[in-house]
Amino acid sequence: MGELELIERIRSEWGAAGRAAAGATGRASHGLAPSVALGIGDDCAILRPPRGHEILVTTDFTLEGRHFRRDWHPAESVGHRALARGLSDLAAMGARPLAVFLSLALPGEMLSTRAGRLWVDRFFTGLRALADLHRVPLAGGDTAESPCDLVLADIVLIGSAPAGRALRRSTARPGDALYVTGALGGAAAELAAIEHRATKRQMGAPSIPRSWRNGWETSSKSASDQLTAHPQLFPQPRLAVGQELLRRRLATAAIDLSDGLSTDLAHLCRESGVGAQISSAALPIHPLAMQARDAQANHAADAPNRALELALNGGEDYELLFSAPPTTQIPRTLAGVRITRIGSLVRGSSISLLDSAGRRSPLQPGGWEHFTGKH
Ligand SMILES: [Mg+2]
């Protein structure tokens, strides 16, 4: 398979979906239209944003060795995560996705060997499943042979939001309440478990059970449960929650949790010129983080701190952190996702954590880069 053949395959698969959706409903409810007037195949794509909307753009690198490891992450997960990161940025601003563009550099062996081609197929299966779930068409991109033995992907996501209404990081006010969606620390806990298994058994990336793939296609409840049980491999960007926050004018500011609560909260506070106080007892900690044991120490007594550390600093959960006026009633769930109040914004610039005994300590940004171990 050469580069051109790969492009042709992508074009026929993604293009066909758009046409099929258009044919089935009389108008394109999914796939290429109505947001994409012209997709893959010409020099540029032509997008058609809804009337009265502004365009939002976000880009994300997915680099082997930095954002994933081929021996830890199944190929479906790599495709899913590449798209999830950009979708989560759109979610943080309350935007709707219009189109995605993918530039992909693949090692030569991936185009020339059967195993390599299978990896590429599985990468696109994962990407495609998440794209279909959120009805975002692949409207263009580029492919090249990687100059090294690494997979490099660059995703550009285009979204739209009603003019002047997109949620921002910079508009929170002192006195606002702070909320998070879902649960924290699961992605880092699952990654630690994958690492632990891999170093113990020296095995390669696990295959995805066939039932999951069927689940993607049918998007059944049990299949989506299976996916949410894997917050590292298949994080779920909170697009519907972000859109609800915007539509109902609930939030004063928002950010997505890509680097970890401690780091992303610091971003929101800096941009808004506020401080924050959060309570460790209030944090919704993911069950996988609760189960986590430090692989080195393996003392049960370390477990509560380990869970809190993962929730504060783990990163890659792709939940939303948002602020709302203290008088605004925030529902317990939005778009089916649990919402938890974790603290408040205060005057000044200090960010502090209140522990369960009522002691207050400064909260340092502690997100870390997973594959370099750098803080
Ligand atoms: Mg972000």
Tab-separated table of C-alpha atoms and ligand atoms in Angstrom:
chain	number	residue	atom	x	y	z
A	1	MET	CA	0.000	0.000	0.000
A	2	GLY	CA	1.475	3.325	-1.013
A	3	GLU	CA	0.583	6.736	0.260
A	4	LEU	CA	-1.867	7.389	-2.595
A	5	GLU	CA	-3.621	4.097	-1.991
A	6	LEU	CA	-4.020	4.997	1.694
A	7	ILE	CA	-5.512	8.379	0.800
A	8	GLU	CA	-7.873	6.727	-1.712
A	9	ARG	CA	-9.035	4.265	0.926
A	10	ILE	CA	-9.638	6.972	3.507
A	11	ARG	CA	-11.472	9.038	0.927
A	12	SER	CA	-13.730	6.229	-0.223
A	13	GLU	CA	-14.567	5.089	3.320
A	14	TRP	CA	-15.241	8.514	4.838
A	15	GLY	CA	-16.749	9.986	1.685
A	16	ALA	CA	-19.156	7.060	1.325
A	17	ALA	CA	-20.442	7.542	4.866
A	18	GLY	CA	-21.363	11.120	4.134
A	19	ARG	CA	-23.183	10.220	0.945
A	20	ALA	CA	-24.984	7.283	2.572
A	21	ALA	CA	-26.236	9.498	5.380
A	22	ALA	CA	-27.378	12.116	2.895
A	23	GLY	CA	-29.218	9.524	0.809
A	24	ALA	CA	-30.929	7.857	3.738
A	25	THR	CA	-32.474	10.966	5.233
A	26	GLY	CA	-33.009	13.146	2.194
A	27	ARG	CA	-30.529	15.600	3.607
A	28	ALA	CA	-27.170	14.981	5.129
A	29	SER	CA	-27.690	14.648	8.830
A	30	HIS	CA	-24.258	13.137	9.339
A	31	GLY	CA	-20.960	12.844	7.561
A	32	LEU	CA	-20.038	15.460	5.014
A	33	ALA	CA	-22.911	17.892	5.256
A	34	PRO	CA	-24.242	20.315	6.259
A	35	SER	CA	-21.015	21.652	7.774
A	36	VAL	CA	-18.720	20.469	4.956
A	37	ALA	CA	-19.601	21.760	1.503
A	38	LEU	CA	-16.537	20.120	-0.049
A	39	GLY	CA	-14.476	17.393	1.633
A	40	ILE	CA	-11.474	15.242	0.730
A	41	GLY	CA	-10.328	15.392	-2.904
A	42	ASP	CA	-9.796	19.025	-3.842
A	43	ASP	CA	-7.021	21.429	-2.896
A	44	CYS	CA	-8.985	22.714	0.080
A	45	ALA	CA	-12.078	21.707	1.980
A	46	ILE	CA	-14.986	24.157	2.041
A	47	LEU	CA	-16.820	24.512	5.341
A	48	ARG	CA	-20.229	26.014	5.929
A	49	PRO	CA	-20.599	27.204	9.528
A	50	PRO	CA	-24.126	27.723	10.861
A	51	ARG	CA	-25.474	31.250	10.462
A	52	GLY	CA	-24.566	33.535	13.355
A	53	HIS	CA	-21.759	31.265	14.550
A	54	GLU	CA	-18.043	31.881	14.985
A	55	ILE	CA	-15.331	29.404	13.995
A	56	LEU	CA	-13.164	27.766	16.666
A	57	VAL	CA	-9.907	26.022	15.778
A	58	THR	CA	-7.699	23.750	17.865
A	59	THR	CA	-4.673	21.649	16.919
A	60	ASP	CA	-3.038	18.727	18.711
A	61	PHE	CA	0.051	16.666	18.053
A	62	THR	CA	-0.093	12.970	18.835
A	63	LEU	CA	3.500	11.757	18.920
A	64	GLU	CA	4.598	8.196	19.522
A	65	GLY	CA	6.755	8.010	22.644
A	66	ARG	CA	5.318	11.230	24.028
A	67	HIS	CA	1.534	10.794	23.880
A	68	PHE	CA	1.295	7.038	23.398
A	69	ARG	CA	3.389	3.904	23.133
A	70	ARG	CA	2.648	1.342	20.459
A	71	ASP	CA	3.418	-1.440	22.953
A	72	TRP	CA	1.000	-0.032	25.573
A	73	HIS	CA	-1.854	1.517	23.599
A	74	PRO	CA	-3.872	-0.583	21.148
A	75	ALA	CA	-4.038	1.077	17.723
A	76	GLU	CA	-7.787	1.780	18.152
A	77	SER	CA	-6.946	3.709	21.317
A	78	VAL	CA	-4.291	5.793	19.532
A	79	GLY	CA	-6.827	6.845	16.879
A	80	HIS	CA	-9.507	7.510	19.488
A	81	ARG	CA	-7.218	9.577	21.726
A	82	ALA	CA	-5.830	11.658	18.857
A	83	LEU	CA	-9.353	12.867	18.086
A	84	ALA	CA	-10.556	12.969	21.714
A	85	ARG	CA	-7.927	15.561	22.665
A	86	GLY	CA	-9.150	18.038	20.066
A	87	LEU	CA	-12.832	17.312	20.720
A	88	SER	CA	-12.234	17.994	24.409
A	89	ASP	CA	-10.850	21.451	23.582
A	90	LEU	CA	-14.029	22.202	21.619
A	91	ALA	CA	-16.100	20.852	24.541
A	92	ALA	CA	-14.326	23.222	26.947
A	93	MET	CA	-15.564	26.175	24.915
A	94	GLY	CA	-19.080	24.850	24.400
A	95	ALA	CA	-18.479	24.412	20.665
A	96	ARG	CA	-19.894	21.954	18.166
A	97	PRO	CA	-17.426	20.112	15.912
A	98	LEU	CA	-17.749	20.935	12.203
A	99	ALA	CA	-14.862	18.986	10.684
A	100	VAL	CA	-11.573	17.289	11.497
A	101	PHE	CA	-8.335	17.306	9.491
A	102	LEU	CA	-5.648	14.686	10.050
A	103	SER	CA	-2.007	14.742	8.980
A	104	LEU	CA	-0.345	11.407	9.523
A	105	ALA	CA	3.307	10.387	9.181
A	106	LEU	CA	3.771	6.603	9.213
A	107	PRO	CA	6.984	4.547	9.322
A	108	GLY	CA	7.713	2.882	5.944
A	109	GLU	CA	7.058	-0.613	7.322
A	110	MET	CA	3.488	0.378	8.157
A	111	LEU	CA	2.744	0.928	4.502
A	112	SER	CA	4.647	-2.127	3.255
A	113	THR	CA	3.896	-4.932	5.735
A	114	ARG	CA	0.670	-6.724	6.555
A	115	ALA	CA	1.057	-6.095	10.290
A	116	GLY	CA	1.710	-2.432	9.589
A	117	ARG	CA	-1.379	-2.083	7.405
A	118	LEU	CA	-3.444	-3.800	10.095
A	119	TRP	CA	-2.221	-1.246	12.658
A	120	VAL	CA	-3.261	1.603	10.363
A	121	ASP	CA	-6.688	-0.012	9.841
A	122	ARG	CA	-7.185	-0.331	13.593
A	123	PHE	CA	-6.033	3.268	14.156
A	124	PHE	CA	-8.739	4.442	11.748
A	125	THR	CA	-11.340	2.140	13.349
A	126	GLY	CA	-10.788	3.897	16.678
A	127	LEU	CA	-10.724	7.375	15.164
A	128	ARG	CA	-13.769	6.672	13.038
A	129	ALA	CA	-15.847	5.294	15.918
A	130	LEU	CA	-15.392	8.450	17.993
A	131	ALA	CA	-15.893	10.684	14.953
A	132	ASP	CA	-19.172	8.914	14.158
A	133	LEU	CA	-20.315	9.155	17.769
A	134	HIS	CA	-19.950	12.940	17.631
A	135	ARG	CA	-20.878	13.245	13.929
A	136	VAL	CA	-17.689	14.960	12.907
A	137	PRO	CA	-16.553	14.345	9.326
A	138	LEU	CA	-12.914	13.914	8.254
A	139	ALA	CA	-12.682	16.676	5.670
A	140	GLY	CA	-9.027	16.473	4.675
A	141	GLY	CA	-5.436	16.011	5.712
A	142	ASP	CA	-2.112	14.731	4.532
A	143	THR	CA	-0.021	11.580	4.756
A	144	ALA	CA	3.722	11.105	4.494
A	145	GLU	CA	6.326	8.473	5.238
A	146	SER	CA	7.747	9.217	8.671
A	147	PRO	CA	11.455	10.160	8.638
A	148	CYS	CA	11.909	7.873	11.669
A	149	ASP	CA	10.365	4.705	13.045
A	150	LEU	CA	7.663	6.677	14.863
A	151	VAL	CA	3.995	7.409	14.175
A	152	LEU	CA	3.270	11.147	14.196
A	153	ALA	CA	-0.262	12.517	13.872
A	154	ASP	CA	-1.467	16.092	13.814
A	155	ILE	CA	-5.162	16.770	14.258
A	156	VAL	CA	-6.899	20.031	13.413
A	157	LEU	CA	-10.456	20.387	14.677
A	158	ILE	CA	-12.808	23.053	13.466
A	159	GLY	CA	-15.888	23.863	15.528
A	160	SER	CA	-18.480	26.576	15.819
A	161	ALA	CA	-20.319	28.416	18.592
A	162	PRO	CA	-22.912	31.210	18.581
A	163	ALA	CA	-21.073	34.501	18.049
A	164	GLY	CA	-19.686	35.953	21.271
A	165	ARG	CA	-20.891	33.032	23.379
A	166	ALA	CA	-17.995	30.534	23.422
A	167	LEU	CA	-16.896	29.638	26.965
A	168	ARG	CA	-13.454	30.909	27.946
A	169	ARG	CA	-10.847	30.416	30.660
A	170	SER	CA	-10.530	34.117	31.378
A	171	THR	CA	-14.031	35.066	32.514
A	172	ALA	CA	-14.351	33.484	35.976
A	173	ARG	CA	-15.009	35.793	38.954
A	174	PRO	CA	-14.077	35.659	42.656
A	175	GLY	CA	-16.923	34.029	44.574
A	176	ASP	CA	-17.886	31.691	41.715
A	177	ALA	CA	-18.386	28.033	42.587
A	178	LEU	CA	-16.110	25.457	40.907
A	179	TYR	CA	-17.380	22.212	39.366
A	180	VAL	CA	-15.977	19.212	37.526
A	181	THR	CA	-17.679	16.650	35.294
A	182	GLY	CA	-17.320	12.878	35.708
A	183	ALA	CA	-14.494	11.489	37.821
A	184	LEU	CA	-10.787	12.253	38.125
A	185	GLY	CA	-7.616	10.193	38.144
A	186	GLY	CA	-8.921	7.249	36.122
A	187	ALA	CA	-6.782	7.862	33.041
A	188	ALA	CA	-3.537	8.011	35.006
A	189	ALA	CA	-4.530	5.012	37.126
A	190	GLU	CA	-5.257	2.918	34.046
A	191	LEU	CA	-1.959	4.014	32.473
A	192	ALA	CA	-0.075	2.976	35.615
A	193	ALA	CA	-1.801	-0.420	35.490
A	194	ILE	CA	-0.908	-0.865	31.803
A	195	GLU	CA	2.712	0.051	32.544
A	196	HIS	CA	2.810	-2.339	35.477
A	197	ARG	CA	1.462	-5.223	33.391
A	198	ALA	CA	3.775	-4.453	30.481
A	199	THR	CA	6.933	-4.364	32.590
A	200	LYS	CA	5.945	-7.532	34.433
A	201	ARG	CA	5.056	-9.611	31.421
A	202	GLN	CA	6.955	-7.824	28.678
A	203	MET	CA	3.915	-8.076	26.456
A	204	GLY	CA	2.829	-5.891	23.617
A	205	ALA	CA	-0.289	-3.757	23.377
A	206	PRO	CA	-3.482	-5.705	24.041
A	207	SER	CA	-5.952	-6.288	21.235
A	208	ILE	CA	-9.406	-4.814	21.506
A	209	PRO	CA	-12.089	-7.487	22.039
A	210	ARG	CA	-14.350	-7.931	19.036
A	211	SER	CA	-17.413	-7.144	21.192
A	212	TRP	CA	-16.103	-3.604	21.686
A	213	ARG	CA	-15.884	-3.056	17.946
A	214	ASN	CA	-19.419	-4.312	17.517
A	215	GLY	CA	-20.380	-2.007	20.369
A	216	TRP	CA	-18.888	0.981	18.617
A	217	GLU	CA	-20.948	0.232	15.585
A	218	THR	CA	-24.205	-0.237	17.477
A	219	SER	CA	-23.358	2.339	20.189
A	220	SER	CA	-25.281	0.212	22.711
A	221	LYS	CA	-25.398	1.110	26.401
A	222	SER	CA	-23.241	-1.834	27.480
A	223	ALA	CA	-20.672	-1.033	24.798
A	224	SER	CA	-20.423	2.565	25.913
A	225	ASP	CA	-20.017	1.320	29.493
A	226	GLN	CA	-17.129	-0.846	28.332
A	227	LEU	CA	-15.477	2.179	26.777
A	228	THR	CA	-15.976	4.470	29.776
A	229	ALA	CA	-14.384	1.753	31.907
A	230	HIS	CA	-11.143	2.625	30.074
A	231	PRO	CA	-10.504	6.308	30.795
A	232	GLN	CA	-6.891	6.129	29.582
A	233	LEU	CA	-7.481	4.148	26.386
A	234	PHE	CA	-10.863	5.667	25.466
A	235	PRO	CA	-11.448	9.016	27.231
A	236	GLN	CA	-14.871	10.518	26.502
A	237	PRO	CA	-14.772	14.205	25.537
A	238	ARG	CA	-17.634	16.104	27.213
A	239	LEU	CA	-19.047	17.849	24.151
A	240	ALA	CA	-22.695	17.591	25.190
A	241	VAL	CA	-21.948	19.012	28.656
A	242	GLY	CA	-20.024	21.957	27.183
A	243	GLN	CA	-22.874	22.692	24.777
A	244	GLU	CA	-25.421	22.531	27.620
A	245	LEU	CA	-23.343	24.929	29.734
A	246	LEU	CA	-23.260	27.369	26.826
A	247	ARG	CA	-26.895	26.954	25.778
A	248	ARG	CA	-28.255	27.369	29.325
A	249	ARG	CA	-25.746	30.114	30.196
A	250	LEU	CA	-24.713	28.234	33.339
A	251	ALA	CA	-20.929	28.715	33.349
A	252	THR	CA	-18.829	31.839	33.753
A	253	ALA	CA	-15.641	30.075	32.560
A	254	ALA	CA	-14.458	26.602	31.561
A	255	ILE	CA	-11.366	24.564	30.667
A	256	ASP	CA	-10.842	20.885	29.886
A	257	LEU	CA	-8.683	18.731	32.147
A	258	SER	CA	-5.907	17.520	29.871
A	259	ASP	CA	-2.871	18.112	32.086
A	260	GLY	CA	-4.455	17.401	35.479
A	261	LEU	CA	-6.727	19.361	37.809
A	262	SER	CA	-3.892	21.139	39.661
A	263	THR	CA	-2.329	22.404	36.414
A	264	ASP	CA	-5.522	23.241	34.517
A	265	LEU	CA	-7.079	24.977	37.536
A	266	ALA	CA	-3.933	27.139	37.687
A	267	HIS	CA	-4.423	28.010	33.987
A	268	LEU	CA	-8.035	29.048	34.600
A	269	CYS	CA	-7.102	31.087	37.684
A	270	ARG	CA	-4.215	32.849	35.935
A	271	GLU	CA	-6.302	33.745	32.889
A	272	SER	CA	-9.181	34.993	35.071
A	273	GLY	CA	-6.998	36.765	37.651
A	274	VAL	CA	-8.480	34.840	40.590
A	275	GLY	CA	-7.386	32.338	43.241
A	276	ALA	CA	-9.158	29.141	44.257
A	277	GLN	CA	-9.865	26.927	47.205
A	278	ILE	CA	-10.787	23.313	46.597
A	279	SER	CA	-11.645	20.545	49.022
A	280	SER	CA	-9.957	17.140	48.703
A	281	ALA	CA	-12.963	15.387	50.282
A	282	ALA	CA	-15.238	16.787	47.569
A	283	LEU	CA	-13.195	15.486	44.615
A	284	PRO	CA	-14.983	12.797	42.579
A	285	ILE	CA	-12.211	10.184	42.404
A	286	HIS	CA	-12.440	7.556	39.668
A	287	PRO	CA	-12.828	3.943	40.923
A	288	LEU	CA	-9.616	2.949	39.107
A	289	ALA	CA	-7.708	5.632	41.026
A	290	MET	CA	-9.269	4.406	44.284
A	291	GLN	CA	-7.962	0.928	43.520
A	292	ALA	CA	-4.555	2.152	42.575
A	293	ARG	CA	-1.637	0.991	44.602
A	294	ASP	CA	1.801	2.350	44.157
A	295	ALA	CA	3.477	-0.421	42.182
A	296	GLN	CA	6.777	0.167	43.949
A	297	ALA	CA	5.663	0.611	47.568
A	298	ASN	CA	2.496	-1.497	47.430
A	299	HIS	CA	1.531	-0.496	50.974
A	300	ALA	CA	-2.212	-0.286	51.521
A	301	ALA	CA	-1.661	2.793	53.706
A	302	ASP	CA	-0.404	4.718	50.653
A	303	ALA	CA	-3.586	4.097	48.689
A	304	PRO	CA	-5.669	7.128	49.767
A	305	ASN	CA	-2.822	9.556	49.016
A	306	ARG	CA	-2.087	7.793	45.755
A	307	ALA	CA	-5.741	8.168	44.709
A	308	LEU	CA	-5.738	11.874	45.606
A	309	GLU	CA	-2.424	12.385	43.808
A	310	LEU	CA	-3.861	10.765	40.658
A	311	ALA	CA	-7.034	12.874	40.861
A	312	LEU	CA	-5.103	16.134	41.326
A	313	ASN	CA	-2.146	15.569	39.034
A	314	GLY	CA	-2.896	12.559	36.839
A	315	GLY	CA	-4.040	14.326	33.702
A	316	GLU	CA	-5.641	13.036	30.497
A	317	ASP	CA	-9.080	12.650	32.092
A	318	TYR	CA	-10.588	15.107	29.564
A	319	GLU	CA	-13.313	16.098	31.995
A	320	LEU	CA	-14.447	19.745	32.153
A	321	LEU	CA	-13.666	22.179	34.976
A	322	PHE	CA	-16.047	25.133	35.068
A	323	SER	CA	-17.103	28.014	37.270
A	324	ALA	CA	-20.620	29.326	37.877
A	325	PRO	CA	-22.091	32.145	39.948
A	326	PRO	CA	-22.758	30.966	43.559
A	327	THR	CA	-26.483	31.654	43.101
A	328	THR	CA	-26.814	29.525	39.948
A	329	GLN	CA	-28.435	26.136	40.492
A	330	ILE	CA	-26.245	23.572	38.756
A	331	PRO	CA	-28.016	20.245	38.070
A	332	ARG	CA	-26.521	17.031	39.512
A	333	THR	CA	-26.068	15.748	35.996
A	334	LEU	CA	-25.731	17.481	32.639
A	335	ALA	CA	-26.200	15.460	29.444
A	336	GLY	CA	-26.115	12.335	31.611
A	337	VAL	CA	-22.740	13.204	33.168
A	338	ARG	CA	-22.331	13.682	36.919
A	339	ILE	CA	-21.420	17.218	38.031
A	340	THR	CA	-19.581	17.756	41.331
A	341	ARG	CA	-18.882	20.983	43.176
A	342	ILE	CA	-15.250	20.924	44.336
A	343	GLY	CA	-14.645	24.415	45.702
A	344	SER	CA	-14.788	28.146	45.021
A	345	LEU	CA	-12.844	30.917	43.376
A	346	VAL	CA	-11.431	33.621	45.624
A	347	ARG	CA	-9.792	37.038	45.296
A	348	GLY	CA	-6.042	37.086	44.804
A	349	SER	CA	-3.943	34.454	43.087
A	350	SER	CA	-3.350	31.704	45.658
A	351	ILE	CA	-4.722	28.228	45.026
A	352	SER	CA	-5.199	26.079	48.098
A	353	LEU	CA	-6.366	22.592	48.959
A	354	LEU	CA	-8.445	21.947	52.060
A	355	ASP	CA	-7.829	18.421	53.389
A	356	SER	CA	-10.433	16.292	55.141
A	357	ALA	CA	-9.168	17.495	58.569
A	358	GLY	CA	-9.797	21.115	57.517
A	359	ARG	CA	-6.105	21.991	57.048
A	360	ARG	CA	-5.287	24.267	54.172
A	361	SER	CA	-2.134	23.917	52.058
A	362	PRO	CA	-1.014	25.503	48.778
A	363	LEU	CA	-1.877	23.412	45.709
A	364	GLN	CA	1.123	23.311	43.348
A	365	PRO	CA	0.546	22.541	39.677
A	366	GLY	CA	1.715	18.936	39.515
A	367	GLY	CA	0.743	17.632	36.114
A	368	TRP	CA	3.445	15.530	34.582
A	369	GLU	CA	4.440	14.308	31.154
A	370	HIS	CA	3.693	10.648	31.132
A	371	PHE	CA	6.481	9.154	29.100
A	372	THR	CA	9.316	11.394	30.218
A	373	GLY	CA	8.399	11.489	33.911
A	374	LYS	CA	8.962	15.248	33.847
A	375	HIS	CA	6.976	17.428	36.196
B	1	MG	MG	-7.605	22.207	26.432
